[in-house]
Short mmCIF file of C-alpha atoms in Angstrom, two decimals:
data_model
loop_
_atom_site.label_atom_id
_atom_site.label_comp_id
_atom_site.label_asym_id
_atom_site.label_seq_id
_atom_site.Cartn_x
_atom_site.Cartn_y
_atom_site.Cartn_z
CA UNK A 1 62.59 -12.17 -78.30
CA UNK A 2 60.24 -9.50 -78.75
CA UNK A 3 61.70 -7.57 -76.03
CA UNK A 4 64.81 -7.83 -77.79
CA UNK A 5 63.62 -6.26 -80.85
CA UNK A 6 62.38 -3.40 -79.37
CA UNK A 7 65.24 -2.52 -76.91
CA UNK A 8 67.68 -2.56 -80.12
CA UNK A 9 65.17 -0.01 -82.43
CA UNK A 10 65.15 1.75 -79.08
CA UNK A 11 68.71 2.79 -78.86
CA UNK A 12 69.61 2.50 -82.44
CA UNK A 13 69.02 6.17 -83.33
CA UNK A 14 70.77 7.72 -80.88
CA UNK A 15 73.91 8.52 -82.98
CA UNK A 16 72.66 11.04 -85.21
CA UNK A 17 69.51 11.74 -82.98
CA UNK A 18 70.14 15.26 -83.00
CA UNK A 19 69.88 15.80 -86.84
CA UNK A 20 67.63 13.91 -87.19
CA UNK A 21 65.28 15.80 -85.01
CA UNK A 22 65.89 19.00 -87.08
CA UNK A 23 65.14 17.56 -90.77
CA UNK A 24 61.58 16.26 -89.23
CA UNK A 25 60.78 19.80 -87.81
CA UNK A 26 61.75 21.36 -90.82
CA UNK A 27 59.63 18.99 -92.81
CA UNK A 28 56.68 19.40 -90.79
CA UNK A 29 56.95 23.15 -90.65
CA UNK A 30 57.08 22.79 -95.07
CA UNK A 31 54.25 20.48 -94.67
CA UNK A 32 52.39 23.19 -92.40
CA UNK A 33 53.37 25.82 -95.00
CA UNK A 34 52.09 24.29 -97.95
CA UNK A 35 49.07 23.07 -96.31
CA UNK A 36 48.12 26.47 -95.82
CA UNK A 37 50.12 28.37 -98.21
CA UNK A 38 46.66 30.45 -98.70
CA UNK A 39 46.66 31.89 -95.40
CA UNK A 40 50.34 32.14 -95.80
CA UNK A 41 50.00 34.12 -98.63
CA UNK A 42 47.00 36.06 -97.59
CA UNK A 43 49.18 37.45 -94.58
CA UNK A 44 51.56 38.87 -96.50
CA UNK A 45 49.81 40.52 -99.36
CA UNK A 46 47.75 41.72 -97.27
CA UNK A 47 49.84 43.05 -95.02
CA UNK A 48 51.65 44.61 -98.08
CA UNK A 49 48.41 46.59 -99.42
CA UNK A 50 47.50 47.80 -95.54
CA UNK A 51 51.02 49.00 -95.32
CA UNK A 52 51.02 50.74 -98.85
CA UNK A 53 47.38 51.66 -97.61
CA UNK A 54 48.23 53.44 -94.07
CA UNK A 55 51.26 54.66 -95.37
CA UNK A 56 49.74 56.95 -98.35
CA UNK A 57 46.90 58.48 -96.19
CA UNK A 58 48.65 59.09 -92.94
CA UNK A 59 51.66 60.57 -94.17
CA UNK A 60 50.50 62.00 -97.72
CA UNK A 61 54.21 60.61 -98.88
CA UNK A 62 55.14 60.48 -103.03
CA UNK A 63 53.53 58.02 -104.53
CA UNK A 64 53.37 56.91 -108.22
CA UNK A 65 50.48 54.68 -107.42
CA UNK A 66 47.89 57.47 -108.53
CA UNK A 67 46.74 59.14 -111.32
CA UNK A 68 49.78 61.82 -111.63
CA UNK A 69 51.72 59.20 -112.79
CA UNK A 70 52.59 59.06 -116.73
CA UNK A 71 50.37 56.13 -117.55
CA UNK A 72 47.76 56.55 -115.85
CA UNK A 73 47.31 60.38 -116.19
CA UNK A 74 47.88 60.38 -120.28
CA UNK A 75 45.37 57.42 -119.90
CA UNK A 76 43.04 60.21 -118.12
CA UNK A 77 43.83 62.46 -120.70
CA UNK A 78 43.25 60.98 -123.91
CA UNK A 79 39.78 60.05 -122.47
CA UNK A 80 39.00 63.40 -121.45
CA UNK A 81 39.90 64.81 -124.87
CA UNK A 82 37.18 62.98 -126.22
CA UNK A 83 34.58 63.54 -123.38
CA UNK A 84 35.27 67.37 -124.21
CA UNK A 85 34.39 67.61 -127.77
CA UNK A 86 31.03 66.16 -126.48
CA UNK A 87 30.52 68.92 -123.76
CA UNK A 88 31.84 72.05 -125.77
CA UNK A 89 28.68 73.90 -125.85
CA UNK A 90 28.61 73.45 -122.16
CA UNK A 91 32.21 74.46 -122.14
CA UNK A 92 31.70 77.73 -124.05
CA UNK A 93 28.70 78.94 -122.28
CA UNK A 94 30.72 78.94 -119.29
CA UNK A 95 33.49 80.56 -120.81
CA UNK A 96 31.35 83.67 -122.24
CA UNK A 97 29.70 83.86 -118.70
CA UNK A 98 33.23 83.80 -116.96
CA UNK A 99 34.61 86.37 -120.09
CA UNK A 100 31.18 88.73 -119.32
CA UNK A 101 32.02 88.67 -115.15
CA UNK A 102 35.36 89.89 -115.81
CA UNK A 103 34.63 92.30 -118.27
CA UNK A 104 32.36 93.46 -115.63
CA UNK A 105 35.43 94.31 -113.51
CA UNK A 106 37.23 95.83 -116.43
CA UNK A 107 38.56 99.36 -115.46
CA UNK A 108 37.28 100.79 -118.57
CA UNK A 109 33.38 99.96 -117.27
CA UNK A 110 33.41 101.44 -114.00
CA UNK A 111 32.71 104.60 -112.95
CA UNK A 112 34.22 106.69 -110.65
CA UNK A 113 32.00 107.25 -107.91
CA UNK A 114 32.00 104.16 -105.36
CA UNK A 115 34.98 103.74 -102.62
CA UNK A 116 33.81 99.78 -102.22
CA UNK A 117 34.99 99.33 -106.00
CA UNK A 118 38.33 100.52 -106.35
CA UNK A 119 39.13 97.85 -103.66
CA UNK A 120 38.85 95.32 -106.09
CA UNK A 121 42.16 96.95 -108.22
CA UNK A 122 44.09 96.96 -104.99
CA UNK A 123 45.87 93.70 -106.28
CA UNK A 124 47.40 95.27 -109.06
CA UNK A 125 49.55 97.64 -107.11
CA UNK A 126 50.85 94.00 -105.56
CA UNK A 127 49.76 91.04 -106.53
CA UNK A 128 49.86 88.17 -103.87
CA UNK A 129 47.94 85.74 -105.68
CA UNK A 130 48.55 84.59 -109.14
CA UNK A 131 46.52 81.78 -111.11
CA UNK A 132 47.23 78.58 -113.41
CA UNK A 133 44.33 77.54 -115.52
CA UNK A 134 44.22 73.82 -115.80
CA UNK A 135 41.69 71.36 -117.03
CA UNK A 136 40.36 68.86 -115.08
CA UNK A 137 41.16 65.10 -116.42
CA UNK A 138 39.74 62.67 -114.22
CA UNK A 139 37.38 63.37 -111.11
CA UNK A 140 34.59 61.27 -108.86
CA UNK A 141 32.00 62.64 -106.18
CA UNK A 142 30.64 59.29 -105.29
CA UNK A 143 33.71 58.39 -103.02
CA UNK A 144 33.95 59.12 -99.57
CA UNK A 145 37.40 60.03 -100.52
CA UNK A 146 37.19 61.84 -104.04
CA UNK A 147 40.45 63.31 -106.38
CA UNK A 148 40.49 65.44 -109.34
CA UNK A 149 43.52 64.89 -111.66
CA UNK A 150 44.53 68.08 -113.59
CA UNK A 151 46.86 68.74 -116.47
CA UNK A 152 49.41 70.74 -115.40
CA UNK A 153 51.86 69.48 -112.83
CA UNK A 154 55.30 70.95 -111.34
CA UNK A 155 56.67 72.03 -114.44
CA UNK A 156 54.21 74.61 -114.71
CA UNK A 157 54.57 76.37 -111.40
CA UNK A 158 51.95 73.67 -109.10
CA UNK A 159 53.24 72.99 -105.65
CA UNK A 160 52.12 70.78 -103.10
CA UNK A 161 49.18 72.70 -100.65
CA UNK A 162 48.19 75.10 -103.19
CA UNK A 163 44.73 76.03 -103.39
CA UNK A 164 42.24 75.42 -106.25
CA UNK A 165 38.92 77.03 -107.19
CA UNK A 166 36.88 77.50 -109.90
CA UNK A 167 34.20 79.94 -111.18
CA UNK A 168 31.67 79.02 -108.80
CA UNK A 169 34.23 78.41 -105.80
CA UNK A 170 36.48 76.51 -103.92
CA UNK A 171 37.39 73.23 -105.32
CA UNK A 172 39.90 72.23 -102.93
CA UNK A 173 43.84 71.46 -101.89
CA UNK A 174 46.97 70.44 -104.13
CA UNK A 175 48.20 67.09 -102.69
CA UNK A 176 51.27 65.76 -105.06
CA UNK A 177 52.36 67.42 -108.43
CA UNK A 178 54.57 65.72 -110.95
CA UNK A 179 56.07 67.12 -113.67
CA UNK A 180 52.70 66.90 -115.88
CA UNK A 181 49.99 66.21 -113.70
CA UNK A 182 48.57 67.01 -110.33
CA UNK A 183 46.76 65.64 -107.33
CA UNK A 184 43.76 67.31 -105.92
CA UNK A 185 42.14 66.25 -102.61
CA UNK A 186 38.88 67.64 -103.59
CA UNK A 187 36.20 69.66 -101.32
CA UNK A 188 34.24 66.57 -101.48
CA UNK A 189 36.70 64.25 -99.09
CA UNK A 190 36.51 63.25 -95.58
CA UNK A 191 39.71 65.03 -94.43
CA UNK A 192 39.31 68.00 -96.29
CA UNK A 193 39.26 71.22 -93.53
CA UNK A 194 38.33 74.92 -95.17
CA UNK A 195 38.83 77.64 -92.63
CA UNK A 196 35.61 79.64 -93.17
CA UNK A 197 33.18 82.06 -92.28
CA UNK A 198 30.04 84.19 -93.30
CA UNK A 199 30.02 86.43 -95.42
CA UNK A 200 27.89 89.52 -93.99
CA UNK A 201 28.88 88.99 -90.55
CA UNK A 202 32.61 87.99 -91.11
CA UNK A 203 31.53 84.90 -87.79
CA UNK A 204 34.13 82.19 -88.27
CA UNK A 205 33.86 78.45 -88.48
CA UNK A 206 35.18 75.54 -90.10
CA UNK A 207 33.74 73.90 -93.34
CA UNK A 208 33.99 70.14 -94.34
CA UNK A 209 31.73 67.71 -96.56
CA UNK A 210 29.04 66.78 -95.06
CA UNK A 211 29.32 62.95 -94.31
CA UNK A 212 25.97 61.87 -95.93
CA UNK A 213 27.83 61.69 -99.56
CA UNK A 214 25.44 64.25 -100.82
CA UNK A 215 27.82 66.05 -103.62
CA UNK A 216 26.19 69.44 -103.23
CA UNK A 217 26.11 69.84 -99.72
CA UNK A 218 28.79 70.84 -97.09
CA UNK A 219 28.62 71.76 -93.15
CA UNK A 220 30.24 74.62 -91.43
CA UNK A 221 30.69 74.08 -88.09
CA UNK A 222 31.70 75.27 -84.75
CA UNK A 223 30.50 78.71 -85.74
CA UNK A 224 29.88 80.66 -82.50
CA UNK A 225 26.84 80.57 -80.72
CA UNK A 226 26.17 83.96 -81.19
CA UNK A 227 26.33 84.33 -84.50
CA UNK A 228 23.17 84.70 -86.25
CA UNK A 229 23.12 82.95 -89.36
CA UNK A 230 19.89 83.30 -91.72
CA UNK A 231 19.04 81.20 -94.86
CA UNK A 232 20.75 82.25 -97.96
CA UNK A 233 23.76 83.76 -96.15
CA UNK A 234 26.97 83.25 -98.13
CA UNK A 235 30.11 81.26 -96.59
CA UNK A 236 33.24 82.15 -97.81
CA UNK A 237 36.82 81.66 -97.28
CA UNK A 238 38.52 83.55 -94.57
CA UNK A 239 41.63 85.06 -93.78
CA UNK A 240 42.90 81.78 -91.70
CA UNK A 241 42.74 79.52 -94.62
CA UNK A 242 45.21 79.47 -97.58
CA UNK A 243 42.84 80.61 -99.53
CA UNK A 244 42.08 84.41 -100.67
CA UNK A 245 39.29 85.94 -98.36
CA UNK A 246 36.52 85.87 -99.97
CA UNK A 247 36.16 83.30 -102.11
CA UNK A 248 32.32 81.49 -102.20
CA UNK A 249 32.24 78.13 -100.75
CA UNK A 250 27.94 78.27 -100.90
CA UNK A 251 24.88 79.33 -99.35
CA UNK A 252 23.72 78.31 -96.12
CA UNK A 253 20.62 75.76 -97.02
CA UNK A 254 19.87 74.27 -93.71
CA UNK A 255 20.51 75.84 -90.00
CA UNK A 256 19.49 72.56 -88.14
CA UNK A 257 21.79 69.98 -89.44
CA UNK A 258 21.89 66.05 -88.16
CA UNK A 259 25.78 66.29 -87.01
CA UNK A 260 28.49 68.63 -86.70
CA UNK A 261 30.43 70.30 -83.57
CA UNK A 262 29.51 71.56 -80.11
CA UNK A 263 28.61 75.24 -81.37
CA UNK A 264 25.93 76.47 -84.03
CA UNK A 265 26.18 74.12 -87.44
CA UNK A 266 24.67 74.70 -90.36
CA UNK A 267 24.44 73.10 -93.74
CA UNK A 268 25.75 74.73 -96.79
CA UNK A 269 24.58 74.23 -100.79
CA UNK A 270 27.82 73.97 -102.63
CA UNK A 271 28.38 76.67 -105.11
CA UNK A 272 30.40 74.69 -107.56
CA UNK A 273 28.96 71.34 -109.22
CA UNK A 274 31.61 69.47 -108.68
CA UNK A 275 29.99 66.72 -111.48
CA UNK A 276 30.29 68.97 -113.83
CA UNK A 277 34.41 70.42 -113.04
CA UNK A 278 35.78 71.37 -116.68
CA UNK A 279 38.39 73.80 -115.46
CA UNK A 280 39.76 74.74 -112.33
CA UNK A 281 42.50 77.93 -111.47
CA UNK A 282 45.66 77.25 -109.47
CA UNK A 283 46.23 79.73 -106.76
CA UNK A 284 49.71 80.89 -106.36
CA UNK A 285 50.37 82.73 -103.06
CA UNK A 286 53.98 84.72 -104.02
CA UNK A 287 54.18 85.16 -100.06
CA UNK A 288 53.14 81.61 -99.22
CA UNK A 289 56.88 80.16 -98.44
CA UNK A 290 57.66 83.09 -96.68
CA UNK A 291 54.23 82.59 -93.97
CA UNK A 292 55.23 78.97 -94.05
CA UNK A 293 59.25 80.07 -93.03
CA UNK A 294 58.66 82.41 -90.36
CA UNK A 295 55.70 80.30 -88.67
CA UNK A 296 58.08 77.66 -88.66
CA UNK A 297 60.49 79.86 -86.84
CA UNK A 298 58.24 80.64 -84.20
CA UNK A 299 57.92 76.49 -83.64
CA UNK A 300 61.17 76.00 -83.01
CA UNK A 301 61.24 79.03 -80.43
CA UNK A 302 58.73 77.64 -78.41
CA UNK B 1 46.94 26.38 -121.62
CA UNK B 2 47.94 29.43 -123.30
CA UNK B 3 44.38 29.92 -124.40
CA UNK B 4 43.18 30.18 -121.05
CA UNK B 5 46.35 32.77 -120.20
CA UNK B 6 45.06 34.97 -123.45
CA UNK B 7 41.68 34.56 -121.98
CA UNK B 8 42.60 36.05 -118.30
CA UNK B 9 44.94 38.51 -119.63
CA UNK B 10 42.36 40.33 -121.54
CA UNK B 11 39.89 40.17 -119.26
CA UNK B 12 42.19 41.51 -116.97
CA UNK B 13 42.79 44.82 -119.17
CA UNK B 14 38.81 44.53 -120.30
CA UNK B 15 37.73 44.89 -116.57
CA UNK B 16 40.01 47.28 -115.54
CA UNK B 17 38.87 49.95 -118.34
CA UNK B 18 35.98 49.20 -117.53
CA UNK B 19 36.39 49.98 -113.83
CA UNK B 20 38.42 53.12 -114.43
CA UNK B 21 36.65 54.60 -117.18
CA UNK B 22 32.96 53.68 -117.45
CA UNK B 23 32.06 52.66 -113.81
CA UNK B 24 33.76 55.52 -112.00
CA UNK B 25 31.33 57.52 -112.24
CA UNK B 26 28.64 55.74 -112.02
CA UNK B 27 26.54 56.13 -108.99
CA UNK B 28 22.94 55.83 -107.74
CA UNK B 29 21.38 58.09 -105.31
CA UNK B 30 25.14 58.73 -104.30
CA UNK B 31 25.09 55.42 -102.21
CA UNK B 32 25.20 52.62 -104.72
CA UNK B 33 28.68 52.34 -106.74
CA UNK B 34 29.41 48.75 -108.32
CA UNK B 35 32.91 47.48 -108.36
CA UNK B 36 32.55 44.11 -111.03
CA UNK B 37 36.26 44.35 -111.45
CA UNK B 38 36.77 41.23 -109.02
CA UNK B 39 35.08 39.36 -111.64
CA UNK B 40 38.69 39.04 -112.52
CA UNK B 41 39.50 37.33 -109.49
CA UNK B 42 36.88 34.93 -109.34
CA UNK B 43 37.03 33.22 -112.55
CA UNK B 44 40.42 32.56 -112.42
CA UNK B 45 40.61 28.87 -113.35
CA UNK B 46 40.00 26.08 -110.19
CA UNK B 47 43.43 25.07 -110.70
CA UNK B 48 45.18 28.00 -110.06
CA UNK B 49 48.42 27.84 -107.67
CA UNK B 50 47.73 29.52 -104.50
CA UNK B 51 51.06 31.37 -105.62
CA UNK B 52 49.77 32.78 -108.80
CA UNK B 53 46.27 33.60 -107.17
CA UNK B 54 47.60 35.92 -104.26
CA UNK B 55 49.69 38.41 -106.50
CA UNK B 56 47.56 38.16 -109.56
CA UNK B 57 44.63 39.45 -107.08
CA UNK B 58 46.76 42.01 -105.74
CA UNK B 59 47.71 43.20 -108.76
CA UNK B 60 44.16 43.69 -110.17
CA UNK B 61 43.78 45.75 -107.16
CA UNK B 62 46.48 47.95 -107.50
CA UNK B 63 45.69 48.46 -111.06
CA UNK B 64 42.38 49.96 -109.87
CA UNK B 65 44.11 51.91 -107.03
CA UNK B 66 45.99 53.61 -109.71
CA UNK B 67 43.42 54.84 -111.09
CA UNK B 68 41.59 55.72 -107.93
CA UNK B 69 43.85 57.35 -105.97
CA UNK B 70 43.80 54.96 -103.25
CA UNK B 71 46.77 52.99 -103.05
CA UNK B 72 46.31 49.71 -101.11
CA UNK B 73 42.52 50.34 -100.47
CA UNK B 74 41.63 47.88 -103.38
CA UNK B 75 44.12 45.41 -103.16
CA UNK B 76 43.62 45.06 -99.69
CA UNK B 77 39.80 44.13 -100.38
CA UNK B 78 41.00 41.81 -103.71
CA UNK B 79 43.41 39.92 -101.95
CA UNK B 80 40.92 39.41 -98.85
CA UNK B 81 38.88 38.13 -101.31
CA UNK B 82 40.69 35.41 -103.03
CA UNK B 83 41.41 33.85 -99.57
CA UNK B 84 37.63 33.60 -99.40
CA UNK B 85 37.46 32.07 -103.03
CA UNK B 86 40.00 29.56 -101.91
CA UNK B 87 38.26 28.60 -98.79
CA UNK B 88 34.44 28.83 -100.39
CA UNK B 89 36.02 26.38 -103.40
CA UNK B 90 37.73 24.19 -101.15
CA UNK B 91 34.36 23.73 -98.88
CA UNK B 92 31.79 23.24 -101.97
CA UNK B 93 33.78 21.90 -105.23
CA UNK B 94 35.12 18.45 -105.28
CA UNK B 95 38.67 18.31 -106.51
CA UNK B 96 37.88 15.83 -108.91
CA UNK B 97 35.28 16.83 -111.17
CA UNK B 98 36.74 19.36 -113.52
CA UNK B 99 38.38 17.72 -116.24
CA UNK B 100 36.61 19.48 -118.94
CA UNK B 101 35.23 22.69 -117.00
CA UNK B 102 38.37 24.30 -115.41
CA UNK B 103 37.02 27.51 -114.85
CA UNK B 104 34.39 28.76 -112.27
CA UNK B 105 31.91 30.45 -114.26
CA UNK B 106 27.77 30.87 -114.93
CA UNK B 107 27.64 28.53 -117.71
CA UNK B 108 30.03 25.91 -115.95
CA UNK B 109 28.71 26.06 -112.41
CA UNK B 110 24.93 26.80 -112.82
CA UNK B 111 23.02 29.82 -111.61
CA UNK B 112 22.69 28.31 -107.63
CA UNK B 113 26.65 27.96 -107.20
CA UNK B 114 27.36 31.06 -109.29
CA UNK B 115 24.78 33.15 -107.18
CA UNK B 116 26.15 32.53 -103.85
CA UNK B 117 29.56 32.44 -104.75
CA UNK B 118 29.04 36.13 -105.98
CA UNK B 119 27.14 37.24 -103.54
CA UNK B 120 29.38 35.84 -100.78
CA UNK B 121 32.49 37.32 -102.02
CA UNK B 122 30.68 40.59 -103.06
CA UNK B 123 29.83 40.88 -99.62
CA UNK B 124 33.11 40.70 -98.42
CA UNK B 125 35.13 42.75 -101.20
CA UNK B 126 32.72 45.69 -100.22
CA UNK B 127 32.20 45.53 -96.53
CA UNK B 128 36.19 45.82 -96.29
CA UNK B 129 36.66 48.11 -98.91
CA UNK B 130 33.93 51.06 -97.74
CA UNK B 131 34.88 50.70 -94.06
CA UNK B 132 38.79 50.91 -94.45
CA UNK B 133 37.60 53.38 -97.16
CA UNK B 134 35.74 55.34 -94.34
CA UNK B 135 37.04 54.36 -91.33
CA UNK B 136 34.93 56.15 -88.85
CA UNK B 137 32.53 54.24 -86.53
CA UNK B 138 30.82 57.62 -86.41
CA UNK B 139 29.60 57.08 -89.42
CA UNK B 140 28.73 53.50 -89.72
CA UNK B 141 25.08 53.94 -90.61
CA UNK B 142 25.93 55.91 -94.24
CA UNK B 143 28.51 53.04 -94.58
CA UNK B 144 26.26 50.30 -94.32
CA UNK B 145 23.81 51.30 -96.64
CA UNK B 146 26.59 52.22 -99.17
CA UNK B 147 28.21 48.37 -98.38
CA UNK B 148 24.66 46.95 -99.24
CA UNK B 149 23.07 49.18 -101.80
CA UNK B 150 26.71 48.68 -103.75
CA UNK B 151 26.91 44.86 -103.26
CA UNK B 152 23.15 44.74 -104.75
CA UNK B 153 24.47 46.40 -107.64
CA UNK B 154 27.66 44.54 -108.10
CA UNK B 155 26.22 41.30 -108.08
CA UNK B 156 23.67 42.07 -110.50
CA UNK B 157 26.20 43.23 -112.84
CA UNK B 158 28.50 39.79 -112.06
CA UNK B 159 25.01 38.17 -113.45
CA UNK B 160 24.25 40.03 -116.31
CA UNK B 161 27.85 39.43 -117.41
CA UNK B 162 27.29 35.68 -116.63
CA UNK B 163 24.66 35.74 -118.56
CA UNK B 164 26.00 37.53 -121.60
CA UNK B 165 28.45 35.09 -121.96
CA UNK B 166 26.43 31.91 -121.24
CA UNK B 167 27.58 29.18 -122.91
CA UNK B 168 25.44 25.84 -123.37
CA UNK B 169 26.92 22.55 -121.91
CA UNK B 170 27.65 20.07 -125.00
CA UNK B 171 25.74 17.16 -124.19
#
């Protein structure tokens, strides 16, 4: 009797076995799901951000996730107007120094008598740089990657890989404009590269942040070994970079620094506070596109 | 119900300006930055759908991204995160006891619960978040001591805000 029974539930299913097979496997796999729809859903979000992540700092593509967007930049903005009325004194004394240093260049109060400072008017006869004052809206130094957010954007002439400075020095690299705002990967970022070298004895290197997060400190490295560096010596920008030559990056502070490359390093005391950014000057090289054209030229022909 | 929503919605917005516009900036011997902003994340109430708690956390990090300039650094670190919350819940609250006190806070939990769970997920938030930040073994060392010094920081904000709000059980 027993036997009976169980032959019959034995063989009973075998019509619609098939099917039957299928609904159970798809109603363990919803089971499975739901059981752990939080690793389920970890997975893919986080697989989202890394994407969005990897994508934005390998490739440096358009992004309205940052602060040149419209939101967030008039957000920026609005703050900073108010932060400024509390730092105009600051604001103006820098001004009237910046107004008295280029008085100082003024034509009408030089003499006559030196061949080193007539070189400073060859730019007039043709001017290859020209500059876009902006005000800086939103900036960090405690980041190991740190932005500065400006107020002008495409609209008034910025272009991605333009360089920015300020009184003091160089501030760093334009990395997305939109219409309004722009981007600025700032000195004070791991990637950041300055082509570089010293001032007096024109020895050539490379300058980045240095990576202990100190926001008034830089390295320039791989400067050849037999360059002679002494304490004090300025670093500037050099004719490699997209810089002008010439423009102050700091003074060398330290000539035995912890890290840097396989040649002579040495540490360098920022010349700009980069806390303290109010405004910054766009640098417009007229003859940029055309460098950038023919060099790519010469890729193609190799 | 729609209490609670108000509730999370503006301390969604609160903690965010916060983030953006106070706490940017702030830093201690250049190595300690706090990032309370996942506050957000971890009071969401107990009951929260596992649906609702993965994009509201990745949200609240992209938010901060915005204004960070790091797109998918933070909400990389907030979504790790609420997996952990999920998991740390699951392992130490019973799903039966919160009929009254649906949402995991100081006053609700007491300080024992409320310190480890913030520590635990501090912890985790940061250590992803500076080393993806990074990413450079080279410079591990500097990392570390940015992951803990911050974390210190961040948790004692989580507890001062715990504290600010404290409110007494009714007996």
């Amino acid at each position: 009797m027993a036997n009976g029974e169980q032959l019959v539930v034995y063989h009973s299913p075998s019509i619609s076995h098939h099917s039957l097979l299928t609904t159970h496997h798809m109603r363990n796999l919803l089971i499975f799901i739901t059981k752990y729809s939080a690793f389920f859903l970890f997975l893919i979000f986080e697989g989202i951000a890394l994407f969005i992540f990897v994508n934005y700092n390998n490739f440096q593509r358009a992004s309205f996730i940052n602060t040149s967007n419209e939101v967030t930049g008039n957000l920026y903005r609005n703050i900073s107007n108010v932060n400024d009325y509390l730092k105009l004194k600051e604001i103006n004394d820098s001004l009237a120094r910046q107004n008295a240093l280029l008085r100082n260049q003024l034509m009408s109060s030089l003499y006559v008598d030196t061949a080193g400072r007539k070189k400073i008017n060859d730019t007039v006869y043709k001017q290859q740089y020209t500059y876009i004052e902006a005000r800086v809206i939103n900036n960090s130094v405690n980041k190991r990657m740190n932005y500065i957010t400006i107020n002008k954007g495409s609209l008034n002439g910025i272009a991605k890989g333009m360089g920015v400075i300020a009184d003091g020095g160089v501030v760093g690299i334009v990395m997305q404009a939109s219409p309004h705002f722009s981007v600025i990967r700032s000195l004070l970022h791991k990637d950041t590269r300055i082509s570089a070298m010293l001032a007096k004895s024109k020895e050539g290197g490379s300058f980045m942040w240095a990576e202990d997060m100190d926001p008034h400190k830089g390295l320039l490295y791989d400067v050849a070994n037999s360059a002679q560096p002494h304490l004090g010596d300025t670093v500037v920008t050099d004719q490699h970079s997209l810089f002008p030559i010439g423009i102050p990056l700091g003074r060398v502070s330290n000539l035995k620094p912890k890290t840097g490359g396989f040649f002579l390093n040495m540490e360098v005391k920022l010349s700009v506070d980069f806390s303290k950014l109010e405004y910054v000057y766009v640098i417009n090289n007229k003859f940029a596109q055309e460098q950038q054209g023919l060099e790519a030229l010469q890729k193609t022909d190799e | 119900m729609s209490r609670v929503l108000f509730a999370n919605f503006l301390r969604f917005i609160l903690l965010v300006f916060i983030q953006a516009f106070l706490l940017k900036n702030v830093t201690v011997y250049d190595l300690s930055v706090p990032y309370p902003y996942i506050l957000f994340v971890m009071l969401l109430p107990f009951e929260t759908p596992n649906i609702i708690l993965f994009p509201l956390a990745f949200l609240m990090g992209l938010s901060i991204d915005a204004f960070y300039d790091t797109p998918g650094l933070h909400a990389a670190a907030t979504v790790l995160i609420a997996f952990v919350r999920v998991l740390f819940i699951s392992i130490t609250v019973q799903k039966d006891g919160f009929d009254n006190e649906p949402e995991p806070t100081l006053s609700s939990m007491g300080f024992r619960w409320f310190f480890t769970y913030s520590l635990i997920i501090t912890l985790v938030h940061h250590f992803l978040l500076f080393n993806l930040e990074v990413f450079r073994l080279s410079e591990m060392e500097y990392t570390l001591t940015r992951f803990l010094m911050s974390s210190v920081f961040t948790v004692f904000l989580m507890l001062i805000t715990g504290l600010l709000f404290f409110r007494k059980k009714r007996a």
